[in-house]
Amino acid sequence: MGHHHHHHNGQSLRTAFLLNLFFTIIEFVGGAFVNSVAILSDAVHDLGDSLSLGMAWYLDKKSKKKASKNFTFGYSRLSLLGALINSVVLIAGSGFVIYEAVNRIMQPEMPNAEGMIAFAILGVLVNGYAAWKVSSGKSLNEKVVSWHLLEDVLGWVAVLVVAIILKFKYIPILDPALSLLIAAVILWGVVKRLKETMTIFLQGSPDDVNLEEITNSIKSVENVQSLHHTHVWSLDGEHHVFTTHIKLKNISSLSEVLSVKNEVKSIMKEYPFQHYTIETELDSETCGLEVE
């Protein structure tokens, strides 16, 4: 059943990716054809989502590979590389859109309202279907992609509203104004995600793990004197790693050491750690590493 579930998720991601990529190409061509900067800006947004979907699909397949001697933790950190590439593309694309929008505000041009309406309706349908296909996914990647696709649906609703207004009112500045708003939303999301990605790259502590709470829980275990060389980081934002050295006290038998280890393992199971390494040291033992 588990294998079938992953196969289903991979198929959903592939369908959403191909659909989104095909529609993004149509958007770039159509946006230029109907003379709408707003549609071009949404094309940039959809290009970013296509990259996210493509990377999620690739990682869904790659994650099935076992860890190797060169990649002992597996391949999950490839998602960080994908996030960085995605961020660079979106920032560059948003810069282009902002440049075009500012020029259009300086020299207003009326877009083809009927063409905008047709593309907006198509955009709502395509992105809505793609979001529905991915919504059943359980992984963090799929949930994030699904949320972005839902944002795209709302973006196309905004384009549709502006297009309907332009059909009945001559307000050419509405099109570049909407494109600037879309670009601002894209950049806000990109900067936020880039910050999270860089934190993981630099092995910062994940937000969903309270290190102080964990260390206090371990210290409360009988025969535990102190902790040192305690580290926690994340492989990809979803799977975390924890290591620590535990200094023991009043140990008189091997069974007491095993008891401490079992209690600490029980504590570890309460947190989202994919890997954890616990080193125990007797009170008469000196750590081979310099204590922090």
mmCIF file of C-alpha atoms in Angstrom:
data_model
loop_
_atom_site.group_PDB
_atom_site.id
_atom_site.type_symbol
_atom_site.label_atom_id
_atom_site.label_comp_id
_atom_site.label_asym_id
_atom_site.label_seq_id
_atom_site.Cartn_x
_atom_site.Cartn_y
_atom_site.Cartn_z
ATOM 1 C CA MET A 1 0.000 0.000 0.000
ATOM 2 C CA GLY A 2 2.858 2.375 0.840
ATOM 3 C CA HIS A 3 4.500 1.805 -2.543
ATOM 4 C CA HIS A 4 1.238 2.495 -4.331
ATOM 5 C CA HIS A 5 0.809 5.742 -2.371
ATOM 6 C CA HIS A 6 4.231 7.048 -3.474
ATOM 7 C CA HIS A 7 3.550 6.005 -7.062
ATOM 8 C CA HIS A 8 0.262 7.911 -6.953
ATOM 9 C CA ASN A 9 1.982 11.022 -5.579
ATOM 10 C CA GLY A 10 4.662 10.832 -8.295
ATOM 11 C CA GLN A 11 2.000 10.572 -11.012
ATOM 12 C CA SER A 12 0.122 13.572 -9.552
ATOM 13 C CA LEU A 13 3.289 15.673 -9.457
ATOM 14 C CA ARG A 14 4.202 14.705 -13.011
ATOM 15 C CA THR A 15 0.727 15.606 -14.317
ATOM 16 C CA ALA A 16 0.716 18.938 -12.463
ATOM 17 C CA PHE A 17 4.272 19.735 -13.645
ATOM 18 C CA LEU A 18 3.612 19.034 -17.329
ATOM 19 C CA LEU A 19 0.296 20.881 -17.228
ATOM 20 C CA ASN A 20 1.820 23.901 -15.475
ATOM 21 C CA LEU A 21 4.879 24.048 -17.763
ATOM 22 C CA PHE A 22 2.741 23.842 -20.909
ATOM 23 C CA PHE A 23 0.457 26.591 -19.631
ATOM 24 C CA THR A 24 3.439 28.785 -18.611
ATOM 25 C CA ILE A 25 4.720 28.710 -22.195
ATOM 26 C CA ILE A 26 1.245 29.662 -23.439
ATOM 27 C CA GLU A 27 1.167 32.515 -20.896
ATOM 28 C CA PHE A 28 4.452 34.050 -22.077
ATOM 29 C CA VAL A 29 3.310 33.930 -25.706
ATOM 30 C CA GLY A 30 -0.250 35.009 -24.924
ATOM 31 C CA GLY A 31 0.802 37.781 -22.529
ATOM 32 C CA ALA A 32 2.911 39.353 -25.252
ATOM 33 C CA PHE A 33 0.110 38.812 -27.805
ATOM 34 C CA VAL A 34 -2.618 40.547 -25.747
ATOM 35 C CA ASN A 35 -0.122 43.193 -24.545
ATOM 36 C CA SER A 36 -0.659 42.443 -20.823
ATOM 37 C CA VAL A 37 2.173 42.890 -18.314
ATOM 38 C CA ALA A 38 -0.070 41.334 -15.629
ATOM 39 C CA ILE A 39 -0.279 38.076 -17.584
ATOM 40 C CA LEU A 40 3.492 38.126 -18.164
ATOM 41 C CA SER A 41 4.061 38.595 -14.418
ATOM 42 C CA ASP A 42 1.809 35.647 -13.666
ATOM 43 C CA ALA A 43 3.745 33.666 -16.266
ATOM 44 C CA VAL A 44 6.884 34.312 -14.198
ATOM 45 C CA HIS A 45 5.026 33.102 -11.109
ATOM 46 C CA ASP A 46 3.878 29.961 -12.944
ATOM 47 C CA LEU A 47 7.431 29.367 -14.193
ATOM 48 C CA GLY A 48 8.553 29.272 -10.563
ATOM 49 C CA ASP A 49 5.781 26.830 -9.723
ATOM 50 C CA SER A 50 6.755 24.676 -12.715
ATOM 51 C CA LEU A 51 10.317 24.500 -11.374
ATOM 52 C CA SER A 52 8.990 23.602 -7.913
ATOM 53 C CA LEU A 53 6.750 20.899 -9.340
ATOM 54 C CA GLY A 54 9.528 19.531 -11.548
ATOM 55 C CA MET A 55 11.950 19.402 -8.613
ATOM 56 C CA ALA A 56 9.311 17.787 -6.367
ATOM 57 C CA TRP A 57 8.624 15.157 -9.029
ATOM 58 C CA TYR A 58 12.358 14.499 -9.507
ATOM 59 C CA LEU A 59 12.917 14.233 -5.748
ATOM 60 C CA ASP A 60 9.932 11.915 -5.357
ATOM 61 C CA LYS A 61 11.740 9.505 -7.709
ATOM 62 C CA LYS A 62 15.213 10.208 -6.302
ATOM 63 C CA SER A 63 14.092 9.691 -2.697
ATOM 64 C CA LYS A 64 13.463 6.019 -3.463
ATOM 65 C CA LYS A 65 17.202 5.524 -3.972
ATOM 66 C CA LYS A 66 19.078 4.186 -0.975
ATOM 67 C CA ALA A 67 21.883 6.120 0.678
ATOM 68 C CA SER A 68 25.305 5.512 -0.873
ATOM 69 C CA LYS A 69 28.889 5.698 0.383
ATOM 70 C CA ASN A 70 29.145 9.206 -1.092
ATOM 71 C CA PHE A 71 25.704 10.362 0.122
ATOM 72 C CA THR A 72 25.308 8.569 3.445
ATOM 73 C CA PHE A 73 22.273 10.675 4.417
ATOM 74 C CA GLY A 74 20.582 10.036 1.072
ATOM 75 C CA TYR A 75 19.522 12.645 -1.473
ATOM 76 C CA SER A 76 16.947 14.733 0.399
ATOM 77 C CA ARG A 77 19.156 17.866 0.457
ATOM 78 C CA LEU A 78 18.730 18.131 -3.320
ATOM 79 C CA SER A 79 15.457 19.886 -2.518
ATOM 80 C CA LEU A 80 17.516 22.791 -1.101
ATOM 81 C CA LEU A 81 19.395 23.107 -4.385
ATOM 82 C CA GLY A 82 16.061 23.132 -6.183
ATOM 83 C CA ALA A 83 14.765 25.862 -3.860
ATOM 84 C CA LEU A 84 17.858 28.003 -4.535
ATOM 85 C CA ILE A 85 17.552 27.634 -8.325
ATOM 86 C CA ASN A 86 13.846 28.400 -8.082
ATOM 87 C CA SER A 87 14.511 31.529 -6.000
ATOM 88 C CA VAL A 88 17.129 32.888 -8.430
ATOM 89 C CA VAL A 89 14.820 32.352 -11.418
ATOM 90 C CA LEU A 90 11.876 34.034 -9.666
ATOM 91 C CA ILE A 91 13.950 37.020 -8.517
ATOM 92 C CA ALA A 92 15.320 37.541 -12.038
ATOM 93 C CA GLY A 93 11.867 37.130 -13.574
ATOM 94 C CA SER A 94 10.276 39.516 -11.079
ATOM 95 C CA GLY A 95 12.979 42.091 -11.839
ATOM 96 C CA PHE A 96 12.090 41.874 -15.533
ATOM 97 C CA VAL A 97 8.367 42.238 -14.775
ATOM 98 C CA ILE A 98 8.929 45.275 -12.512
ATOM 99 C CA TYR A 99 11.059 46.933 -15.222
ATOM 100 C CA GLU A 100 8.358 46.353 -17.846
ATOM 101 C CA ALA A 101 5.561 47.467 -15.511
ATOM 102 C CA VAL A 102 7.308 50.738 -14.610
ATOM 103 C CA ASN A 103 7.856 51.476 -18.313
ATOM 104 C CA ARG A 104 4.174 50.729 -18.961
ATOM 105 C CA ILE A 105 3.119 53.110 -16.181
ATOM 106 C CA MET A 106 5.334 55.822 -17.686
ATOM 107 C CA GLN A 107 3.879 55.149 -21.157
ATOM 108 C CA PRO A 108 0.430 53.548 -20.684
ATOM 109 C CA GLU A 109 -0.807 51.065 -23.284
ATOM 110 C CA MET A 110 -4.242 49.463 -23.341
ATOM 111 C CA PRO A 111 -4.111 45.631 -23.312
ATOM 112 C CA ASN A 112 -6.560 43.399 -25.153
ATOM 113 C CA ALA A 113 -9.274 42.974 -22.498
ATOM 114 C CA GLU A 114 -11.063 40.113 -24.299
ATOM 115 C CA GLY A 115 -7.805 38.171 -24.604
ATOM 116 C CA MET A 116 -7.036 38.781 -20.919
ATOM 117 C CA ILE A 117 -10.458 37.447 -19.905
ATOM 118 C CA ALA A 118 -9.959 34.279 -21.972
ATOM 119 C CA PHE A 119 -6.493 33.666 -20.471
ATOM 120 C CA ALA A 120 -7.714 34.394 -16.944
ATOM 121 C CA ILE A 121 -10.525 31.830 -17.207
ATOM 122 C CA LEU A 122 -8.052 29.285 -18.614
ATOM 123 C CA GLY A 123 -5.611 30.150 -15.811
ATOM 124 C CA VAL A 124 -8.185 29.521 -13.087
ATOM 125 C CA LEU A 125 -9.126 26.159 -14.638
ATOM 126 C CA VAL A 126 -5.556 24.902 -15.254
ATOM 127 C CA ASN A 127 -4.100 25.984 -11.912
ATOM 128 C CA GLY A 128 -7.216 24.835 -10.057
ATOM 129 C CA TYR A 129 -6.946 21.366 -11.623
ATOM 130 C CA ALA A 130 -3.189 21.174 -10.886
ATOM 131 C CA ALA A 131 -3.783 22.199 -7.242
ATOM 132 C CA TRP A 132 -6.461 19.523 -6.918
ATOM 133 C CA LYS A 133 -4.139 16.846 -8.355
ATOM 134 C CA VAL A 134 -1.368 17.653 -5.857
ATOM 135 C CA SER A 135 -3.607 18.309 -2.827
ATOM 136 C CA SER A 136 -3.721 14.598 -1.908
ATOM 137 C CA GLY A 137 0.071 14.514 -1.410
ATOM 138 C CA LYS A 138 1.456 13.934 2.081
ATOM 139 C CA SER A 139 5.044 15.215 1.698
ATOM 140 C CA LEU A 140 6.142 18.724 2.662
ATOM 141 C CA ASN A 141 7.145 19.378 -0.949
ATOM 142 C CA GLU A 142 3.684 18.510 -2.259
ATOM 143 C CA LYS A 143 1.877 20.541 0.407
ATOM 144 C CA VAL A 144 3.974 23.630 -0.373
ATOM 145 C CA VAL A 145 3.450 23.223 -4.125
ATOM 146 C CA SER A 146 -0.301 22.744 -3.633
ATOM 147 C CA TRP A 147 -0.490 25.978 -1.611
ATOM 148 C CA HIS A 148 1.409 27.893 -4.325
ATOM 149 C CA LEU A 149 -0.958 26.591 -6.988
ATOM 150 C CA LEU A 150 -3.936 27.790 -4.939
ATOM 151 C CA GLU A 151 -2.269 31.209 -4.735
ATOM 152 C CA ASP A 152 -2.009 31.135 -8.531
ATOM 153 C CA VAL A 153 -5.755 30.534 -8.795
ATOM 154 C CA LEU A 154 -6.363 33.665 -6.700
ATOM 155 C CA GLY A 155 -3.889 35.577 -8.891
ATOM 156 C CA TRP A 156 -5.812 34.621 -12.002
ATOM 157 C CA VAL A 157 -9.074 35.665 -10.364
ATOM 158 C CA ALA A 158 -7.467 39.107 -9.852
ATOM 159 C CA VAL A 159 -6.423 39.202 -13.530
ATOM 160 C CA LEU A 160 -9.981 38.260 -14.522
ATOM 161 C CA VAL A 161 -11.472 41.083 -12.415
ATOM 162 C CA VAL A 162 -9.059 43.653 -13.894
ATOM 163 C CA ALA A 163 -9.718 42.384 -17.425
ATOM 164 C CA ILE A 164 -13.496 42.753 -16.970
ATOM 165 C CA ILE A 165 -13.020 46.323 -15.679
ATOM 166 C CA LEU A 166 -10.755 47.165 -18.649
ATOM 167 C CA LYS A 167 -13.380 45.835 -21.055
ATOM 168 C CA PHE A 168 -15.807 48.523 -19.904
ATOM 169 C CA LYS A 169 -13.461 51.261 -18.652
ATOM 170 C CA TYR A 170 -10.378 52.840 -20.229
ATOM 171 C CA ILE A 171 -7.920 52.571 -17.302
ATOM 172 C CA PRO A 172 -4.702 51.188 -18.886
ATOM 173 C CA ILE A 173 -2.674 51.739 -15.695
ATOM 174 C CA LEU A 174 -4.611 48.904 -13.987
ATOM 175 C CA ASP A 175 -2.669 46.237 -15.928
ATOM 176 C CA PRO A 176 0.877 47.310 -14.884
ATOM 177 C CA ALA A 177 -0.371 48.129 -11.370
ATOM 178 C CA LEU A 178 -1.649 44.560 -10.995
ATOM 179 C CA SER A 179 1.633 43.188 -12.361
ATOM 180 C CA LEU A 180 3.571 45.165 -9.732
ATOM 181 C CA LEU A 181 1.302 43.748 -7.011
ATOM 182 C CA ILE A 182 1.850 40.175 -8.272
ATOM 183 C CA ALA A 183 5.624 40.780 -8.475
ATOM 184 C CA ALA A 184 5.631 42.110 -4.888
ATOM 185 C CA VAL A 185 3.782 39.007 -3.646
ATOM 186 C CA ILE A 186 6.239 36.752 -5.528
ATOM 187 C CA LEU A 187 9.297 38.545 -4.106
ATOM 188 C CA TRP A 188 7.898 38.472 -0.551
ATOM 189 C CA GLY A 189 7.427 34.698 -0.787
ATOM 190 C CA VAL A 190 10.808 34.159 -2.473
ATOM 191 C CA VAL A 191 12.758 36.166 0.117
ATOM 192 C CA LYS A 192 11.005 34.307 2.941
ATOM 193 C CA ARG A 193 11.735 30.906 1.379
ATOM 194 C CA LEU A 194 15.317 31.902 0.524
ATOM 195 C CA LYS A 195 15.909 32.835 4.167
ATOM 196 C CA GLU A 196 14.558 29.440 5.312
ATOM 197 C CA THR A 197 16.656 27.625 2.693
ATOM 198 C CA MET A 198 19.865 29.405 3.687
ATOM 199 C CA THR A 199 19.197 28.638 7.369
ATOM 200 C CA ILE A 200 19.004 24.925 6.517
ATOM 201 C CA PHE A 201 22.073 25.178 4.259
ATOM 202 C CA LEU A 202 24.032 26.750 7.122
ATOM 203 C CA GLN A 203 22.788 23.964 9.428
ATOM 204 C CA GLY A 204 20.676 26.221 11.613
ATOM 205 C CA SER A 205 18.345 24.632 14.146
ATOM 206 C CA PRO A 206 14.919 23.778 12.677
ATOM 207 C CA ASP A 207 11.977 25.847 13.943
ATOM 208 C CA ASP A 208 9.892 22.828 14.963
ATOM 209 C CA VAL A 209 12.511 21.498 17.402
ATOM 210 C CA ASN A 210 12.989 23.038 20.862
ATOM 211 C CA LEU A 211 16.603 22.215 21.737
ATOM 212 C CA GLU A 212 16.321 23.528 25.300
ATOM 213 C CA GLU A 213 13.279 21.321 25.912
ATOM 214 C CA ILE A 214 15.111 18.241 24.613
ATOM 215 C CA THR A 215 18.262 18.852 26.676
ATOM 216 C CA ASN A 216 16.204 19.439 29.835
ATOM 217 C CA SER A 217 14.307 16.183 29.229
ATOM 218 C CA ILE A 218 17.562 14.252 28.849
ATOM 219 C CA LYS A 219 19.093 15.900 31.921
ATOM 220 C CA SER A 220 16.076 14.811 33.981
ATOM 221 C CA VAL A 221 16.898 11.152 33.299
ATOM 222 C CA GLU A 222 18.388 9.391 36.321
ATOM 223 C CA ASN A 223 22.201 9.026 36.244
ATOM 224 C CA VAL A 224 22.624 11.824 33.677
ATOM 225 C CA GLN A 225 25.044 14.495 34.879
ATOM 226 C CA SER A 226 25.325 16.819 31.876
ATOM 227 C CA LEU A 227 25.337 17.155 28.082
ATOM 228 C CA HIS A 228 27.932 18.555 25.703
ATOM 229 C CA HIS A 229 28.604 18.643 21.959
ATOM 230 C CA THR A 230 24.847 18.800 21.397
ATOM 231 C CA HIS A 231 23.908 19.606 17.794
ATOM 232 C CA VAL A 232 20.664 19.633 15.850
ATOM 233 C CA TRP A 233 20.196 20.466 12.187
ATOM 234 C CA SER A 234 17.907 19.611 9.295
ATOM 235 C CA LEU A 235 18.632 17.693 6.108
ATOM 236 C CA ASP A 236 15.886 19.336 4.052
ATOM 237 C CA GLY A 237 13.553 21.202 6.419
ATOM 238 C CA GLU A 238 11.510 18.063 7.069
ATOM 239 C CA HIS A 239 14.000 15.415 8.255
ATOM 240 C CA HIS A 240 16.203 16.400 11.212
ATOM 241 C CA VAL A 241 19.429 15.117 12.795
ATOM 242 C CA PHE A 242 20.454 15.209 16.478
ATOM 243 C CA THR A 243 23.771 14.342 18.147
ATOM 244 C CA THR A 244 24.974 14.728 21.733
ATOM 245 C CA HIS A 245 27.455 13.473 24.328
ATOM 246 C CA ILE A 246 25.931 12.506 27.687
ATOM 247 C CA LYS A 247 28.080 12.581 30.829
ATOM 248 C CA LEU A 248 26.830 9.918 33.251
ATOM 249 C CA LYS A 249 27.121 9.799 37.046
ATOM 250 C CA ASN A 250 26.847 7.181 39.808
ATOM 251 C CA ILE A 251 27.063 4.300 37.327
ATOM 252 C CA SER A 252 27.827 0.969 38.991
ATOM 253 C CA SER A 253 26.673 -1.511 36.347
ATOM 254 C CA LEU A 254 26.150 -1.919 32.607
ATOM 255 C CA SER A 255 22.405 -2.285 33.153
ATOM 256 C CA GLU A 256 22.246 1.329 34.424
ATOM 257 C CA VAL A 257 23.964 2.560 31.250
ATOM 258 C CA LEU A 258 21.453 0.607 29.130
ATOM 259 C CA SER A 259 18.591 2.030 31.174
ATOM 260 C CA VAL A 260 19.765 5.598 30.452
ATOM 261 C CA LYS A 261 20.091 4.825 26.745
ATOM 262 C CA ASN A 262 16.593 3.370 26.562
ATOM 263 C CA GLU A 263 15.063 6.395 28.313
ATOM 264 C CA VAL A 264 16.886 8.811 26.005
ATOM 265 C CA LYS A 265 15.704 6.844 22.949
ATOM 266 C CA SER A 266 12.131 7.158 24.218
ATOM 267 C CA ILE A 267 12.595 10.943 24.429
ATOM 268 C CA MET A 268 14.028 11.058 20.877
ATOM 269 C CA LYS A 269 10.976 9.260 19.454
ATOM 270 C CA GLU A 270 8.822 12.256 20.435
ATOM 271 C CA TYR A 271 10.638 14.481 17.910
ATOM 272 C CA PRO A 272 10.918 14.433 14.062
ATOM 273 C CA PHE A 273 14.474 13.095 13.908
ATOM 274 C CA GLN A 274 15.471 10.910 10.984
ATOM 275 C CA HIS A 275 18.854 10.256 12.608
ATOM 276 C CA TYR A 276 20.165 10.683 16.140
ATOM 277 C CA THR A 277 23.479 9.684 17.695
ATOM 278 C CA ILE A 278 23.953 9.478 21.469
ATOM 279 C CA GLU A 279 27.448 9.114 22.949
ATOM 280 C CA THR A 280 27.616 8.157 26.646
ATOM 281 C CA GLU A 281 30.625 8.857 28.882
ATOM 282 C CA LEU A 282 31.239 7.654 32.435
ATOM 283 C CA ASP A 283 31.944 10.223 35.140
ATOM 284 C CA SER A 284 35.580 9.048 35.314
ATOM 285 C CA GLU A 285 35.959 9.271 31.534
ATOM 286 C CA THR A 286 37.446 12.210 29.673
ATOM 287 C CA CYS A 287 35.881 13.286 26.366
ATOM 288 C CA GLY A 288 38.292 12.996 23.465
ATOM 289 C CA LEU A 289 36.929 16.240 21.988
ATOM 290 C CA GLU A 290 37.323 19.700 23.430
ATOM 291 C CA VAL A 291 34.246 20.533 25.515
ATOM 292 C CA GLU A 292 32.244 23.493 24.192
#
